[in-house]
C-alpha cells in the first residue's frame, strides 16, 4: 500500500497535465501524416495516460484490499484557503485543504472510472479516428476526454465536499464541450447549452447545500462531517435541508426527474462521449454524492429525522424509472433508447439508495447495508453494461455510416457529410438482420441488454434483485408504507425494461435488413472489438463478483472480500436469490422476486419478440449463441404476433414522442418568462436609469442655453441690468436697515 | 533624398532607445544605494520606481514624440512602444520581487491593523498637513501587483494596432497614477491620484475610441468626477472634523490638522476601544455616505452604473482592459481603506444599504446582461454584476467575506481584461460587436474562440479558475450572515451561465460547415487573432489558472488584512456597539 499511495496523486494529475499537451501538439502538428497515423491525433497519448492511471489505480486497489480495513486518508495539503470567521466576539480560524480519501465505495468507483476511461479511450481510437468527419479535430476530443477523466478520478478520490464539488463542475464543463463537439450543428450546440444550464440549476442547489453544511460543521472534510460526535452536535432540521439541497444537485447531475431533460439531447455528442460521460461515469457522480450522505442517515443521533428525505429519494427514483422506461418504448434512435435506459437504471439505484437510507435512519443497520451494497453493485454493473452497450451501438452506427457511404458511392453521389443527414444511421427502422453481419457487436449488445434487463445469473440480475427486494422490504416494515409506490414502480419497470431493451436488440439484429444499407454492413473497424469483448466477459462474470460477497464488502467499511470462498459465495447468493428466506415477510419477498424474474425475463422480452422478432435473411448465418435467440424470436412472432397499431397511434404514444412535454414546458418557461424579463430589465436600464442621466444632461444644456440668453451683447441691456441690480441692492440694504 | 531621411530617422530611433535604456539601467543599478531607507531598513521601492517613474517616463516619451515631424509618426511609434513595455516589465519585476521576497524580506501575511510595509513619509505641504505618505499592506499590495502585471499585458495585447505614438506612454502614465491611488496613505494624495487616473483614460477613449467616443468620454469623466467631488467634500469635512492639535501647530501646520489616514485610523481605533463612535455617529454616517457615493460611482453599483456600458463600448481595447481590470477596483479599494477602517460604526448601521445595493447590482446586472446583443455591453454589465459581489462580501461583516471581496477584486481584475481583450479583438477583426451577426467563429478563428470560451467560463465561476475562489468564499460568509437570501446569488449564478452560454452559442458555435460571417466583414476571409493578441490573452489565461489552483499566494495576505481589521477595530464595534 505504501508504494502505491505515493503515486496515487498521479491518477488524476496525469490526465490533467496531458490535456494542454495534446491541445498544443494537436494545434502544431494538425494535418501531418505522423500525427494522424501513429499518434492518432493524440489518441495514443490519451490511451497511454489512461492506461497508466488504470495501472496505478489497480495497484492502489490491490494494496488497499489486501491490507486496509476501514478507510484511509492520504496526502493532505493543508492550507489551500485559510480564513477566519467571527464567533461570539472572537476570531476563529478555519481552512480548506486537499487530500485523498479511500474507502470501499471510492475504491470501487475508482476502478469503474479508470477501467472504463481506458476502454473507451481504446474504443475511440477506432471510432473517432476512422470517421472522416472528425479529421484534424480529434485532438480536441482527446484533450477534453482526458480533462474529463481527471475530473472523475479527482472527484472519486477527494476527501472533502469542496473538492468533490470542484471536480463535479470540471466534469460538467467537459460534458458541455464534448456534447457540443460537432458544434457546427445547431442541435449539438443547443444540446450542450441545455445540458450545462440544467445541471447548473442542480449545482446551485448543491452549492447552497454545501454552504449550509459548512456552517453546521465548520468544515467540509469527510473525516469531520462524518464523525458521530460532530453529527450529534448539529441541528437535525438544518442538516436535513442541507442534505435535501445536495440531493437536488445529484438529481440534476444524474438526470432524474425533474432535471432529466438534458440527457436525451446529450446524445448529440459522439458515441464515446455518450458511453463515458452519460452512462458510465459522470451521471454516477450524483449517485456517489447520495452514497456519501449515508453516514448522516446512519448516525444514531439523527435516527428517525431523515426518513421523509429517504422516502423522497426513493420516490424520485421510482417515478423516473417508470417514466423513462415508458418514453423508451417509442424511441426509434438506438442511442436515445440507451439514454432513457440509463435514466431508468440510475433511478433504480436512487430507489435502492433511498431504501438503504430509510433503513439506516430507522435503525435497521443490517438491511441498510445490504440495500446500500446492492445499489452500489448495481452502479458497478450498470456502468460496465451501459458503457458496453453504448460502445456497441456506436459500432453499429459506425458500420451503418460506412455502408451508407459505400452505397451512396456506388450510386455516384458526392460523398460528403451533408448527405448523411438524409439517412439516419442511428434509426433502428433502417437496421435489421445485423446479427449475422456483426457477431461481436451483437453478442456484446445481447449480454449487455441481458444485464440491464436482469436476466438471472448475468451481471445486473444480482444487484437488481437486491434493490427490488430492499424496496419491498421497506414498504413491509412498519413506518415504511410510503415506500409502496417506489416498490411497485420498480417492479413494473422491470418488466418494461425487459420489453424495450429486447425491442432494441431485435429491431437491430433480428429479422431481415430493412434497408440496402443494413444489408451492406460489415464489422470491420479496428480497436472497437477490444472493449466490447472485455466488457462482455466482465458482465458475464458478475456472478463471480457476487460470489466475492461484493455487495457486503462495498457497504460495510469493515468487511473483507473473501476471494478464496468464491464458490460457496456463489452458492450463497444463488440460494439468497432463488429460495425463500426464513426472515419476516420472507415469503412475500420471495413472491415479489419471482414475479420480477418472470416479467423481466419472460413477459417483457416475449412481447418484444412477438412484435419485432424474425428470422434472418436467407443465406445469413449467425453465431450459435445468437442464432438460437433469433430463431426463438421468429417462432414467438409466428405464434403470438399481434397488432400494436392502436397503441402506436394513441395519444399516449404521441405524448411519449414529445417526451411527456417536459422539454416543451421548460423551453416555453425560458422563452415566455425569463427572456421577456431580461429584455424588460435592459429596456429599463437604458431608458429609465440612463434616461434620468440623459435627462440631467439635457436639462442642464437647456438650462444653460436659457440662461445664456441673458448675454445679449447689447450695451443697453447690460446697463439696464446693472441699474436694476443696483436698485435691488439698495432696496435690500434699506429693508435690512 | 528619401534615403537621407531614413538614415537620420534610424539614428534618431537608435539614440532614443539606447539612451533611455542606458539611463534606466544606470538608475536601476544605482537606485538601491541612493534610495531612502525607512525605520525597518526597507528601501523606498514605491515612490520613485512605481509611482513617479512611469508618470514621468510616460510624459517624457510623449513630449519627445510630439517634437518629431509628423511624417515619422509610424516609425517612431515602434521604439516608443518597446521602451514603454520594457519600463512596464521593470515595474512588474519590482512588484514581483516584493511579492516573492527577492528585494526585501517581507511577510505579507502578518495581520495587523493600520500597519504597513514599505511605509515612507516625506513632508510635502507642511502648512496644511499634507505629506507624501505611502505604504503597502495586504489590501493594497495585491492591487499594486495586479496593476503592474496588467500594464505590460495590455501593451502586448494591443501591440499591433495602429495607435500612433501616444498610446503606450499614456498607458504607462495611467499605471503610475493607479499605483499612486493604491499606495497613498494621505487623503490629499489619495484624491490627487484618484482624479489623475481619469485623465489618461479620458484621452484613451477620446482619441482611439469608437464612433460615439466623444459622448462616452465626456460622460465617463463628468459622471465619475461628480462622484469624486462628493468624496472631496467628505475629505474636507473629515479634515476639519479632526480636533485641532497644538503639537501640529507648533510644527508649522497652520490648521493643526492632518490629512494623514494612519493618524485618523489611530483615532478611530481609540474611540472604538472606548466604545464611542469616532467623530460622533451622525457625522460618521454623513461622511460614510459621502465617501460611499464616490466609491459606488466608481465601482460601479446600480443605480450609478450607466456610464460604464457607454465607456466600455466606445473605449479601445487597452482602455477597456485597464478600466475594467484596475480602475473599477479603486472603488472597492476605497471602501476598504476608508469606509471600513475609519467609519466602522457607520458601516454597521449601513450594512443593510450595502447588502441592498450589492444584491441589486448582482441580480439586476445579470438580467440586463441577458438582454444585451452587443458583446462589449454584455461584458460591461457582467462587470457591474460581479462588482455587486464585493459589496455583498463587505456587507457580511465577516473576515472571510472581506477577504473574499478583496480576492474578487483581484480575480475580476485578471479575468475581465481577458474578456475585454476578446471583445476588442472581435471588434477589431470582424468589425462588429453584434452577437447575432455571425455563427461558427470556432471554425475560422479557433484561437479567439478558445480564449472567448476560457474567459467566459472563468467569469461564470468555473472551479480551478480564479473567479470560483472569490465566489465560494463570499457565499460561505453570506450564508452565515444572511441565510436564505443566498438564493438570489444562486439565481444569478444560473442567469450568468445562461447569458454567457447563449452568447457563445450565437457566435462561436453553429453555422454549419462553413460558418456564417457577419456582413461587416464584407466578404473578406475570416481572420484569426495575431500572435501578439494570443500572447496577451494566454498570459491572462495562465494567471487565471494559477490563482485558481494556488489561490493562497494572495489570499493569505488578504485573510491577514481582514484579520487585522477585525482584530483591530471591527470586533469592538460589532460586539460593543456605539
Short mmCIF file of C-alpha atoms in Angstrom, two decimals, chain A residues 59-389:
data_model
loop_
_atom_site.label_atom_id
_atom_site.label_comp_id
_atom_site.label_asym_id
_atom_site.label_seq_id
_atom_site.Cartn_x
_atom_site.Cartn_y
_atom_site.Cartn_z
CA UNK A 59 -2.01 -1.15 -7.76
CA UNK A 60 -3.64 1.08 -5.18
CA UNK A 61 -6.76 -1.07 -5.02
CA UNK A 62 -4.90 -4.33 -4.63
CA UNK A 63 -2.82 -2.84 -1.87
CA UNK A 64 -5.87 -1.43 -0.21
CA UNK A 65 -7.99 -4.55 -0.36
CA UNK A 66 -5.14 -6.64 0.89
CA UNK A 67 -4.01 -4.52 3.75
CA UNK A 68 -6.53 -1.99 4.90
CA UNK A 69 -9.89 -2.14 6.52
CA UNK A 70 -12.00 0.90 7.08
CA UNK A 71 -10.76 3.97 5.34
CA UNK A 72 -7.52 5.71 4.73
CA UNK A 73 -6.91 9.40 4.31
CA UNK A 74 -3.82 10.27 2.42
CA UNK A 75 -1.83 13.08 1.04
CA UNK A 76 -3.16 16.08 2.90
CA UNK A 77 -2.26 19.54 1.62
CA UNK A 78 -3.35 21.68 4.48
CA UNK A 79 -3.93 25.27 3.57
CA UNK A 80 -5.46 25.77 0.19
CA UNK A 81 -7.59 28.54 1.64
CA UNK A 82 -7.34 29.74 5.21
CA UNK A 83 -9.59 32.33 6.73
CA UNK A 84 -11.39 33.50 9.84
CA UNK A 85 -14.95 33.93 10.98
CA UNK A 86 -16.44 35.85 13.87
CA UNK A 87 -17.90 33.62 16.57
CA UNK A 88 -19.12 35.03 19.86
CA UNK A 89 -16.94 38.07 19.58
CA UNK A 90 -13.80 36.11 18.73
CA UNK A 91 -11.99 35.34 15.53
CA UNK A 92 -11.83 31.64 14.82
CA UNK A 93 -9.53 30.28 12.17
CA UNK A 94 -10.61 27.76 9.52
CA UNK A 95 -9.13 26.30 6.40
CA UNK A 96 -9.80 24.18 3.36
CA UNK A 97 -7.26 21.61 2.28
CA UNK A 98 -6.96 18.88 -0.30
CA UNK A 99 -6.34 15.21 0.34
CA UNK A 100 -7.40 11.81 -0.85
CA UNK A 101 -9.84 9.52 0.87
CA UNK A 102 -10.01 5.81 0.23
CA UNK A 103 -12.72 3.54 1.40
CA UNK A 104 -14.68 0.73 -0.17
CA UNK A 105 -17.01 2.97 -2.11
CA UNK A 106 -14.30 5.20 -3.51
CA UNK A 107 -12.12 2.21 -4.35
CA UNK A 108 -14.95 0.62 -6.28
CA UNK A 109 -15.70 3.79 -8.19
CA UNK A 110 -12.02 4.38 -8.81
CA UNK A 111 -11.86 1.03 -10.52
CA UNK A 112 -15.04 1.61 -12.53
CA UNK A 113 -13.94 5.05 -13.65
CA UNK A 114 -10.36 4.27 -14.57
CA UNK A 115 -11.24 0.96 -16.22
CA UNK A 116 -13.97 2.45 -18.37
CA UNK A 117 -11.97 5.55 -19.22
CA UNK A 118 -9.22 3.30 -20.51
CA UNK A 119 -11.50 1.03 -22.50
CA UNK A 120 -13.40 3.92 -24.03
CA UNK A 121 -10.13 5.56 -25.00
CA UNK A 122 -9.29 2.42 -26.93
CA UNK A 123 -12.75 2.41 -28.44
CA UNK A 124 -12.29 5.99 -29.59
CA UNK A 125 -9.11 5.08 -31.43
CA UNK A 126 -11.27 3.04 -33.72
CA UNK A 127 -14.46 5.04 -33.66
CA UNK A 128 -13.26 8.63 -33.88
CA UNK A 129 -10.13 8.29 -35.97
CA UNK A 130 -11.72 6.29 -38.74
CA UNK A 131 -14.54 8.76 -39.34
CA UNK A 132 -13.51 11.37 -41.92
CA UNK A 133 -15.78 13.99 -40.39
CA UNK A 134 -13.52 14.06 -37.32
CA UNK A 135 -10.31 14.53 -39.24
CA UNK A 136 -7.99 17.13 -37.78
CA UNK A 137 -10.14 17.82 -34.80
CA UNK A 138 -9.66 14.64 -32.80
CA UNK A 139 -7.01 16.32 -30.67
CA UNK A 140 -9.72 18.48 -29.20
CA UNK A 141 -11.71 15.33 -28.43
CA UNK A 142 -8.87 13.52 -26.73
CA UNK A 143 -7.81 16.56 -24.75
CA UNK A 144 -11.31 17.21 -23.42
CA UNK A 145 -11.70 13.48 -22.79
CA UNK A 146 -8.61 13.48 -20.60
CA UNK A 147 -9.74 16.56 -18.71
CA UNK A 148 -13.00 14.79 -18.01
CA UNK A 149 -11.25 11.66 -16.79
CA UNK A 150 -9.14 13.81 -14.48
CA UNK A 151 -12.32 15.35 -13.12
CA UNK A 152 -13.97 12.00 -12.44
CA UNK A 153 -10.91 10.43 -10.86
CA UNK A 154 -10.29 13.52 -8.78
CA UNK A 155 -13.87 13.56 -7.55
CA UNK A 156 -13.73 9.93 -6.51
CA UNK A 157 -10.50 10.40 -4.62
CA UNK A 158 -11.27 13.76 -2.96
CA UNK A 159 -11.50 13.80 0.80
CA UNK A 160 -13.81 16.73 1.26
CA UNK A 161 -17.02 18.02 -0.27
CA UNK A 162 -15.42 21.21 -1.60
CA UNK A 163 -13.07 19.35 -3.92
CA UNK A 164 -15.85 16.93 -4.78
CA UNK A 165 -17.79 19.98 -5.97
CA UNK A 166 -14.79 21.40 -7.82
CA UNK A 167 -14.26 18.23 -9.82
CA UNK A 168 -18.02 17.87 -10.27
CA UNK A 169 -18.05 21.23 -12.07
CA UNK A 170 -14.99 20.32 -14.15
CA UNK A 171 -16.87 17.28 -15.38
CA UNK A 172 -19.82 19.49 -16.20
CA UNK A 173 -17.57 21.68 -18.31
CA UNK A 174 -16.20 18.73 -20.24
CA UNK A 175 -19.67 17.38 -20.75
CA UNK A 176 -20.61 20.73 -22.28
CA UNK A 177 -17.56 20.75 -24.53
CA UNK A 178 -17.95 17.17 -25.65
CA UNK A 179 -21.71 17.24 -26.26
CA UNK A 180 -21.07 20.27 -28.41
CA UNK A 181 -18.15 18.59 -30.17
CA UNK A 182 -19.87 18.87 -33.53
CA UNK A 183 -20.53 22.49 -32.74
CA UNK A 184 -21.34 23.45 -36.27
CA UNK A 185 -24.66 21.67 -35.84
CA UNK A 186 -27.26 23.88 -34.16
CA UNK A 187 -28.77 20.83 -32.48
CA UNK A 188 -25.44 19.92 -30.86
CA UNK A 189 -24.77 23.46 -29.72
CA UNK A 190 -28.27 23.71 -28.28
CA UNK A 191 -27.94 20.35 -26.54
CA UNK A 192 -24.64 21.37 -24.94
CA UNK A 193 -26.12 24.58 -23.60
CA UNK A 194 -29.18 22.72 -22.32
CA UNK A 195 -27.03 20.19 -20.50
CA UNK A 196 -24.88 22.82 -18.86
CA UNK A 197 -27.77 25.01 -17.76
CA UNK A 198 -29.89 22.15 -16.44
CA UNK A 199 -27.05 20.72 -14.40
CA UNK A 200 -26.17 24.26 -13.34
CA UNK A 201 -29.57 24.55 -11.67
CA UNK A 202 -28.80 21.40 -9.72
CA UNK A 203 -25.29 22.65 -9.00
CA UNK A 204 -26.61 25.82 -7.40
CA UNK A 205 -28.74 23.74 -5.06
CA UNK A 206 -25.70 21.60 -4.28
CA UNK A 207 -23.61 24.70 -3.63
CA UNK A 208 -26.16 26.09 -1.20
CA UNK A 209 -26.35 22.71 0.49
CA UNK A 210 -22.56 22.79 0.94
CA UNK A 211 -22.72 26.31 2.36
CA UNK A 212 -25.25 25.12 4.94
CA UNK A 213 -23.15 22.04 5.66
CA UNK A 214 -20.02 24.11 6.18
CA UNK A 215 -21.79 26.45 8.51
CA UNK A 216 -23.03 23.47 10.54
CA UNK A 217 -19.70 21.70 10.89
CA UNK A 218 -17.08 24.37 10.28
CA UNK A 219 -15.51 22.11 7.69
CA UNK A 220 -16.34 20.05 4.62
CA UNK A 221 -13.80 17.30 5.29
CA UNK A 222 -15.29 13.82 5.27
CA UNK A 223 -13.43 12.92 8.43
CA UNK A 224 -15.01 15.85 10.24
CA UNK A 225 -18.58 15.79 8.95
CA UNK A 226 -18.99 12.05 9.35
CA UNK A 227 -17.71 11.93 12.90
CA UNK A 228 -20.52 10.80 15.15
CA UNK A 229 -19.83 13.42 17.82
CA UNK A 230 -19.99 16.23 15.32
CA UNK A 231 -23.22 14.99 13.79
CA UNK A 232 -24.81 14.68 17.20
CA UNK A 233 -23.97 18.30 17.91
CA UNK A 234 -25.75 19.87 14.93
CA UNK A 235 -29.39 20.75 14.37
CA UNK A 236 -31.25 17.94 12.60
CA UNK A 237 -33.62 20.19 10.69
CA UNK A 238 -30.86 22.28 9.19
CA UNK A 239 -28.86 19.18 8.31
CA UNK A 240 -31.88 17.73 6.58
CA UNK A 241 -32.26 20.84 4.48
CA UNK A 242 -28.59 20.70 3.57
CA UNK A 243 -28.90 17.06 2.54
CA UNK A 244 -32.00 17.82 0.52
CA UNK A 245 -30.25 20.60 -1.38
CA UNK A 246 -27.33 18.30 -2.09
CA UNK A 247 -29.77 15.69 -3.31
CA UNK A 248 -31.23 18.15 -5.82
CA UNK A 249 -27.72 18.62 -7.16
CA UNK A 250 -27.49 14.87 -7.59
CA UNK A 251 -30.84 14.86 -9.36
CA UNK A 252 -29.50 17.32 -11.88
CA UNK A 253 -26.24 15.53 -12.49
CA UNK A 254 -27.79 12.07 -12.76
CA UNK A 255 -30.63 13.23 -14.97
CA UNK A 256 -33.52 12.32 -12.70
CA UNK A 257 -36.97 13.86 -12.76
CA UNK A 258 -37.44 16.85 -12.92
CA UNK A 259 -33.96 17.80 -14.11
CA UNK A 260 -33.73 14.93 -16.58
CA UNK A 261 -34.36 16.82 -19.79
CA UNK A 262 -30.74 17.20 -20.81
CA UNK A 263 -29.76 13.56 -21.09
CA UNK A 264 -31.57 12.56 -24.29
CA UNK A 265 -30.30 15.68 -26.07
CA UNK A 266 -26.81 14.85 -24.87
CA UNK A 267 -26.76 12.05 -27.40
CA UNK A 268 -25.71 14.70 -29.92
CA UNK A 269 -22.19 14.10 -28.77
CA UNK A 270 -20.01 11.41 -30.33
CA UNK A 271 -20.75 7.92 -29.05
CA UNK A 272 -17.62 7.55 -26.86
CA UNK A 273 -18.85 10.64 -25.02
CA UNK A 274 -22.25 9.08 -24.51
CA UNK A 275 -20.61 5.91 -23.30
CA UNK A 276 -18.25 7.54 -20.89
CA UNK A 277 -19.93 10.60 -19.61
CA UNK A 278 -23.54 9.83 -19.91
CA UNK A 279 -23.54 6.20 -18.96
CA UNK A 280 -20.52 5.11 -17.11
CA UNK A 281 -19.08 7.93 -15.10
CA UNK A 282 -20.42 11.47 -14.85
CA UNK A 283 -24.02 10.51 -14.26
CA UNK A 284 -22.74 8.32 -11.45
CA UNK A 285 -21.46 11.43 -9.71
CA UNK A 286 -24.93 12.16 -8.40
CA UNK A 287 -25.21 8.63 -7.07
CA UNK A 288 -21.79 8.93 -5.48
CA UNK A 289 -22.88 12.10 -3.73
CA UNK A 290 -26.00 10.46 -2.33
CA UNK A 291 -23.93 7.46 -1.28
CA UNK A 292 -21.67 9.86 0.62
CA UNK A 293 -24.71 11.03 2.58
CA UNK A 294 -25.09 7.59 4.12
CA UNK A 295 -23.18 8.31 7.36
CA UNK A 296 -25.58 11.13 8.16
CA UNK A 297 -28.58 8.86 7.80
CA UNK A 298 -26.93 6.06 9.72
CA UNK A 299 -25.94 8.22 12.65
CA UNK A 300 -27.75 7.19 15.82
CA UNK A 301 -28.15 10.83 16.84
CA UNK A 302 -30.20 11.53 13.73
CA UNK A 303 -32.31 8.42 13.94
CA UNK A 304 -35.78 8.97 12.55
CA UNK A 305 -35.08 12.55 11.47
CA UNK A 306 -34.48 11.97 7.79
CA UNK A 307 -37.00 9.28 6.90
CA UNK A 308 -39.06 11.57 4.71
CA UNK A 309 -36.00 12.62 2.77
CA UNK A 310 -35.09 8.97 2.20
CA UNK A 311 -38.60 8.26 1.01
CA UNK A 312 -38.42 11.26 -1.31
CA UNK A 313 -35.21 9.92 -2.79
CA UNK A 314 -36.87 6.56 -3.39
CA UNK A 315 -39.92 8.20 -4.95
CA UNK A 316 -37.87 10.31 -7.34
CA UNK A 317 -36.11 7.11 -8.30
CA UNK A 318 -39.32 5.23 -8.82
CA UNK A 319 -41.01 7.96 -10.85
CA UNK A 320 -38.01 8.47 -13.08
CA UNK A 321 -37.53 4.75 -13.62
CA UNK A 322 -41.10 4.32 -14.75
CA UNK A 323 -41.26 7.50 -16.81
CA UNK A 324 -38.01 6.86 -18.63
CA UNK A 325 -38.94 3.27 -19.41
CA UNK A 326 -42.25 4.46 -20.82
CA UNK A 327 -40.62 7.00 -23.10
CA UNK A 328 -38.10 4.38 -24.22
CA UNK A 329 -40.99 2.35 -25.64
CA UNK A 330 -41.39 4.67 -28.63
CA UNK A 331 -37.80 5.64 -29.39
CA UNK A 332 -36.53 4.88 -32.88
CA UNK A 333 -32.99 6.16 -32.36
CA UNK A 334 -30.80 3.47 -30.84
CA UNK A 335 -28.84 5.93 -28.72
CA UNK A 336 -31.98 7.52 -27.35
CA UNK A 337 -33.23 4.11 -26.19
CA UNK A 338 -29.98 3.68 -24.30
CA UNK A 339 -30.21 7.22 -22.90
CA UNK A 340 -33.63 6.57 -21.43
CA UNK A 341 -32.45 3.21 -20.23
CA UNK A 342 -29.62 4.96 -18.39
CA UNK A 343 -32.08 7.35 -16.81
CA UNK A 344 -34.22 4.44 -15.74
CA UNK A 345 -31.42 2.32 -14.31
CA UNK A 346 -29.89 5.23 -12.43
CA UNK A 347 -33.34 5.74 -10.98
CA UNK A 348 -33.21 2.15 -9.80
CA UNK A 349 -30.05 2.94 -7.92
CA UNK A 350 -31.67 6.01 -6.39
CA UNK A 351 -34.58 3.84 -5.26
CA UNK A 352 -32.15 1.38 -3.75
CA UNK A 353 -30.25 4.17 -2.03
CA UNK A 354 -33.50 5.65 -0.80
CA UNK A 355 -34.45 2.32 0.73
CA UNK A 356 -30.98 1.90 2.20
CA UNK A 357 -31.03 5.38 3.70
CA UNK A 358 -34.50 4.76 5.10
CA UNK A 359 -33.39 1.56 6.75
CA UNK A 360 -30.28 3.27 8.07
CA UNK A 361 -32.26 6.09 9.54
CA UNK A 362 -34.77 3.78 11.22
CA UNK A 363 -32.11 1.70 12.88
CA UNK A 364 -32.17 -1.38 10.66
CA UNK A 365 -28.48 -1.38 10.10
CA UNK A 366 -28.01 -4.80 8.57
CA UNK A 367 -30.69 -4.45 5.92
CA UNK A 368 -29.46 -0.93 5.25
CA UNK A 369 -26.00 -2.24 4.48
CA UNK A 370 -27.42 -4.89 2.19
CA UNK A 371 -29.55 -2.41 0.30
CA UNK A 372 -26.68 0.04 0.06
CA UNK A 373 -24.38 -2.69 -1.20
CA UNK A 374 -26.93 -3.78 -3.76
CA UNK A 375 -27.27 -0.21 -5.02
CA UNK A 376 -23.53 0.22 -5.35
CA UNK A 377 -23.23 -3.14 -7.05
CA UNK A 378 -25.94 -2.08 -9.48
CA UNK A 379 -23.95 1.06 -10.16
CA UNK A 380 -20.98 -1.14 -10.95
CA UNK A 381 -22.93 -3.48 -13.17
CA UNK A 382 -24.77 -0.73 -14.92
CA UNK A 383 -21.62 1.22 -15.65
CA UNK A 384 -19.98 -1.81 -17.21
CA UNK A 385 -23.02 -2.89 -19.14
CA UNK A 386 -24.19 0.53 -20.29
CA UNK A 387 -20.70 1.58 -21.31
CA UNK A 388 -20.53 -1.57 -23.38
CA UNK A 389 -23.99 -1.03 -24.82
#
